[in-house]
Amino acid sequence: DDLDRELFNCYTQRWFKEDIFKPNFTFNSYQADYNYRIPEGLEIQMFRDGIDTIPSVDSPLIFGLHPNADLTYRLKEASEMISTIVETQPKDTGGGSGKSMDEIVKELALDYLSKMPPDFLEEVFRAQIQKLKGPPNVQGNNGFHAPLNIFLFQELQRL
């Protein structure tokens, strides 16, 4: 879509230039514990070694964000986790004649389960897309010759 195209154009203008092949080039323009760079050489092991050195948690600065963005993200995640834990704790109920919380949850789960569509069968969708009409003037024309149909099938596979 347009936003994806705009993001791609932004990255392309910023990073796809001759400077990235210079020996001292780094993607981060600030002083950091780790410098993001393209490994030198053409051997795959050099690239694997370079990938192994990348930190498991990236600094928000590499994405152009303020350092507090990471703090804000972690606080939000912790708050949501605690909220989820509290919400799943058993609740005390008054009286003895009502349904327990477990019974209510079980009923809701069974209700949602009954509303679920049947299992996704890739072969069924593959056959249906193959029956679709492809682009004109293509030999062995079927649905998989049209780019949008290929995209549709890839999206269906992700379900």
mmCIF file of C-alpha atoms in Angstrom:
data_model
loop_
_atom_site.group_PDB
_atom_site.id
_atom_site.type_symbol
_atom_site.label_atom_id
_atom_site.label_comp_id
_atom_site.label_asym_id
_atom_site.label_seq_id
_atom_site.Cartn_x
_atom_site.Cartn_y
_atom_site.Cartn_z
ATOM 1 C CA ASP A 1 0.000 0.000 0.000
ATOM 2 C CA ASP A 2 1.006 3.652 -0.071
ATOM 3 C CA LEU A 3 2.446 3.666 3.450
ATOM 4 C CA ASP A 4 4.636 0.633 2.700
ATOM 5 C CA ARG A 5 5.859 2.329 -0.469
ATOM 6 C CA GLU A 6 6.605 5.536 1.430
ATOM 7 C CA LEU A 7 8.542 3.631 4.116
ATOM 8 C CA PHE A 8 10.499 1.693 1.481
ATOM 9 C CA ASN A 9 11.344 4.917 -0.374
ATOM 10 C CA CYS A 10 12.499 6.505 2.880
ATOM 11 C CA TYR A 11 14.830 3.594 3.673
ATOM 12 C CA THR A 12 16.070 3.475 0.089
ATOM 13 C CA GLN A 13 16.961 7.168 0.038
ATOM 14 C CA ARG A 14 18.636 6.949 3.429
ATOM 15 C CA TRP A 15 20.598 3.706 3.127
ATOM 16 C CA PHE A 16 20.982 2.593 -0.506
ATOM 17 C CA LYS A 17 23.981 4.657 -1.519
ATOM 18 C CA GLU A 18 27.680 4.161 -2.174
ATOM 19 C CA ASP A 19 28.670 5.192 1.360
ATOM 20 C CA ILE A 20 27.500 1.883 2.836
ATOM 21 C CA PHE A 21 30.383 0.103 1.085
ATOM 22 C CA LYS A 22 33.073 2.294 2.639
ATOM 23 C CA PRO A 23 35.168 0.482 5.296
ATOM 24 C CA ASN A 24 34.282 2.794 8.190
ATOM 25 C CA PHE A 25 30.572 3.147 7.423
ATOM 26 C CA THR A 26 28.102 2.417 10.227
ATOM 27 C CA PHE A 27 24.340 2.635 10.119
ATOM 28 C CA ASN A 28 24.218 4.378 13.479
ATOM 29 C CA SER A 29 25.368 7.977 13.417
ATOM 30 C CA TYR A 30 25.812 8.176 17.186
ATOM 31 C CA GLN A 31 28.340 6.816 19.685
ATOM 32 C CA ALA A 32 27.177 3.373 20.803
ATOM 33 C CA ASP A 33 28.314 0.108 22.347
ATOM 34 C CA TYR A 34 27.594 -1.627 19.044
ATOM 35 C CA ASN A 35 28.160 -0.252 15.550
ATOM 36 C CA TYR A 36 25.759 -1.582 12.925
ATOM 37 C CA ARG A 37 27.800 -2.237 9.788
ATOM 38 C CA ILE A 38 27.967 -4.499 6.758
ATOM 39 C CA PRO A 39 30.608 -7.204 7.293
ATOM 40 C CA GLU A 40 33.608 -6.938 5.004
ATOM 41 C CA GLY A 41 34.361 -9.759 2.611
ATOM 42 C CA LEU A 42 32.265 -12.117 0.536
ATOM 43 C CA GLU A 43 32.423 -15.342 2.524
ATOM 44 C CA ILE A 44 29.221 -16.465 4.173
ATOM 45 C CA GLN A 45 30.961 -17.243 7.468
ATOM 46 C CA MET A 46 31.952 -13.592 7.826
ATOM 47 C CA PHE A 47 28.297 -12.607 7.494
ATOM 48 C CA ARG A 48 27.219 -15.290 9.985
ATOM 49 C CA ASP A 49 29.820 -14.081 12.464
ATOM 50 C CA GLY A 50 28.606 -10.509 11.942
ATOM 51 C CA ILE A 51 25.010 -11.533 12.557
ATOM 52 C CA ASP A 52 26.027 -13.341 15.752
ATOM 53 C CA THR A 53 27.476 -10.102 17.146
ATOM 54 C CA ILE A 54 24.285 -8.075 16.673
ATOM 55 C CA PRO A 55 22.729 -7.338 20.083
ATOM 56 C CA SER A 56 19.520 -9.189 20.923
ATOM 57 C CA VAL A 57 17.840 -5.907 21.939
ATOM 58 C CA ASP A 58 18.346 -2.965 19.619
ATOM 59 C CA SER A 59 18.720 0.548 20.905
ATOM 60 C CA PRO A 60 15.808 2.823 19.976
ATOM 61 C CA LEU A 61 18.396 5.243 18.606
ATOM 62 C CA ILE A 62 19.083 2.993 15.599
ATOM 63 C CA PHE A 63 15.452 3.533 14.562
ATOM 64 C CA GLY A 64 15.669 7.278 15.104
ATOM 65 C CA LEU A 65 13.725 7.112 18.386
ATOM 66 C CA HIS A 66 14.488 8.726 21.724
ATOM 67 C CA PRO A 67 16.063 6.402 24.353
ATOM 68 C CA ASN A 68 12.905 6.796 26.446
ATOM 69 C CA ALA A 69 10.950 4.995 23.711
ATOM 70 C CA ASP A 70 12.407 1.700 24.929
ATOM 71 C CA LEU A 71 11.529 2.539 28.524
ATOM 72 C CA THR A 72 7.987 3.486 27.525
ATOM 73 C CA TYR A 73 7.600 0.271 25.528
ATOM 74 C CA ARG A 74 8.854 -1.899 28.396
ATOM 75 C CA LEU A 75 6.613 -0.148 30.942
ATOM 76 C CA LYS A 76 3.596 -0.663 28.682
ATOM 77 C CA GLU A 77 4.447 -4.355 28.169
ATOM 78 C CA ALA A 78 4.927 -4.912 31.905
ATOM 79 C CA SER A 79 1.666 -3.131 32.681
ATOM 80 C CA GLU A 80 -0.239 -5.244 30.147
ATOM 81 C CA MET A 81 1.312 -8.446 31.493
ATOM 82 C CA ILE A 82 0.382 -7.594 35.088
ATOM 83 C CA SER A 83 -3.122 -6.615 33.993
ATOM 84 C CA THR A 84 -3.525 -9.942 32.173
ATOM 85 C CA ILE A 85 -2.327 -11.883 35.212
ATOM 86 C CA VAL A 86 -4.735 -10.025 37.503
ATOM 87 C CA GLU A 87 -7.651 -10.545 35.102
ATOM 88 C CA THR A 88 -7.043 -14.298 34.905
ATOM 89 C CA GLN A 89 -6.941 -14.775 38.669
ATOM 90 C CA PRO A 90 -10.013 -16.479 40.171
ATOM 91 C CA LYS A 91 -12.532 -14.018 41.538
ATOM 92 C CA ASP A 92 -14.449 -14.460 44.750
ATOM 93 C CA THR A 93 -18.150 -14.835 44.149
ATOM 94 C CA GLY A 94 -20.880 -14.148 46.631
ATOM 95 C CA GLY A 95 -23.522 -16.774 47.361
ATOM 96 C CA GLY A 96 -23.345 -20.419 46.523
ATOM 97 C CA SER A 97 -25.903 -20.869 43.753
ATOM 98 C CA GLY A 98 -24.208 -19.062 40.840
ATOM 99 C CA LYS A 99 -21.799 -20.429 38.271
ATOM 100 C CA SER A 100 -18.133 -20.481 39.169
ATOM 101 C CA MET A 101 -15.704 -18.393 37.142
ATOM 102 C CA ASP A 102 -14.280 -21.588 35.612
ATOM 103 C CA GLU A 103 -17.744 -22.623 34.418
ATOM 104 C CA ILE A 104 -18.359 -19.209 32.855
ATOM 105 C CA VAL A 105 -14.977 -19.304 31.096
ATOM 106 C CA LYS A 106 -15.638 -22.846 29.862
ATOM 107 C CA GLU A 107 -19.037 -21.826 28.458
ATOM 108 C CA LEU A 108 -17.523 -18.824 26.678
ATOM 109 C CA ALA A 109 -14.664 -20.926 25.288
ATOM 110 C CA LEU A 110 -17.096 -23.559 23.975
ATOM 111 C CA ASP A 111 -19.275 -20.823 22.455
ATOM 112 C CA TYR A 112 -16.262 -19.261 20.676
ATOM 113 C CA LEU A 113 -15.114 -22.700 19.547
ATOM 114 C CA SER A 114 -18.513 -23.409 17.991
ATOM 115 C CA LYS A 115 -18.253 -20.153 16.002
ATOM 116 C CA MET A 116 -14.812 -20.948 14.583
ATOM 117 C CA PRO A 117 -14.580 -21.655 10.843
ATOM 118 C CA PRO A 118 -13.491 -25.104 9.713
ATOM 119 C CA ASP A 119 -9.778 -25.885 9.627
ATOM 120 C CA PHE A 120 -7.773 -24.235 6.871
ATOM 121 C CA LEU A 121 -6.904 -26.721 4.128
ATOM 122 C CA GLU A 122 -4.182 -25.347 1.893
ATOM 123 C CA GLU A 123 -4.894 -27.850 -0.869
ATOM 124 C CA VAL A 124 -8.506 -26.620 -1.219
ATOM 125 C CA PHE A 125 -7.436 -22.992 -1.631
ATOM 126 C CA ARG A 126 -4.567 -23.971 -3.947
ATOM 127 C CA ALA A 127 -7.048 -25.774 -6.238
ATOM 128 C CA GLN A 128 -9.487 -22.851 -6.161
ATOM 129 C CA ILE A 129 -6.787 -20.307 -7.051
ATOM 130 C CA GLN A 130 -5.432 -22.557 -9.793
ATOM 131 C CA LYS A 131 -8.922 -22.605 -11.384
ATOM 132 C CA LEU A 132 -8.945 -18.791 -11.533
ATOM 133 C CA LYS A 133 -8.173 -17.075 -14.782
ATOM 134 C CA GLY A 134 -4.603 -15.831 -15.165
ATOM 135 C CA PRO A 135 -3.242 -13.046 -17.368
ATOM 136 C CA PRO A 136 -4.052 -13.161 -21.101
ATOM 137 C CA ASN A 137 -1.631 -14.632 -23.649
ATOM 138 C CA VAL A 138 0.158 -16.880 -21.145
ATOM 139 C CA GLN A 139 0.718 -20.509 -22.018
ATOM 140 C CA GLY A 140 -0.579 -22.973 -19.402
ATOM 141 C CA ASN A 141 -2.688 -20.140 -18.058
ATOM 142 C CA ASN A 142 -3.917 -20.627 -14.501
ATOM 143 C CA GLY A 143 -4.507 -18.493 -11.443
ATOM 144 C CA PHE A 144 -0.924 -18.768 -10.221
ATOM 145 C CA HIS A 145 0.346 -16.739 -13.184
ATOM 146 C CA ALA A 146 -1.367 -13.602 -11.853
ATOM 147 C CA PRO A 147 0.662 -11.735 -9.191
ATOM 148 C CA LEU A 148 -2.395 -10.818 -7.106
ATOM 149 C CA ASN A 149 -3.441 -14.471 -6.962
ATOM 150 C CA ILE A 150 0.046 -15.441 -5.785
ATOM 151 C CA PHE A 151 -0.190 -12.733 -3.131
ATOM 152 C CA LEU A 152 -3.650 -13.999 -2.118
ATOM 153 C CA PHE A 153 -2.329 -17.537 -1.715
ATOM 154 C CA GLN A 154 0.637 -16.356 0.363
ATOM 155 C CA GLU A 155 -1.701 -14.432 2.652
ATOM 156 C CA LEU A 156 -3.939 -17.500 2.999
ATOM 157 C CA GLN A 157 -0.925 -19.598 3.951
ATOM 158 C CA ARG A 158 -0.239 -17.211 6.835
ATOM 159 C CA LEU A 159 -3.674 -17.865 8.372
#
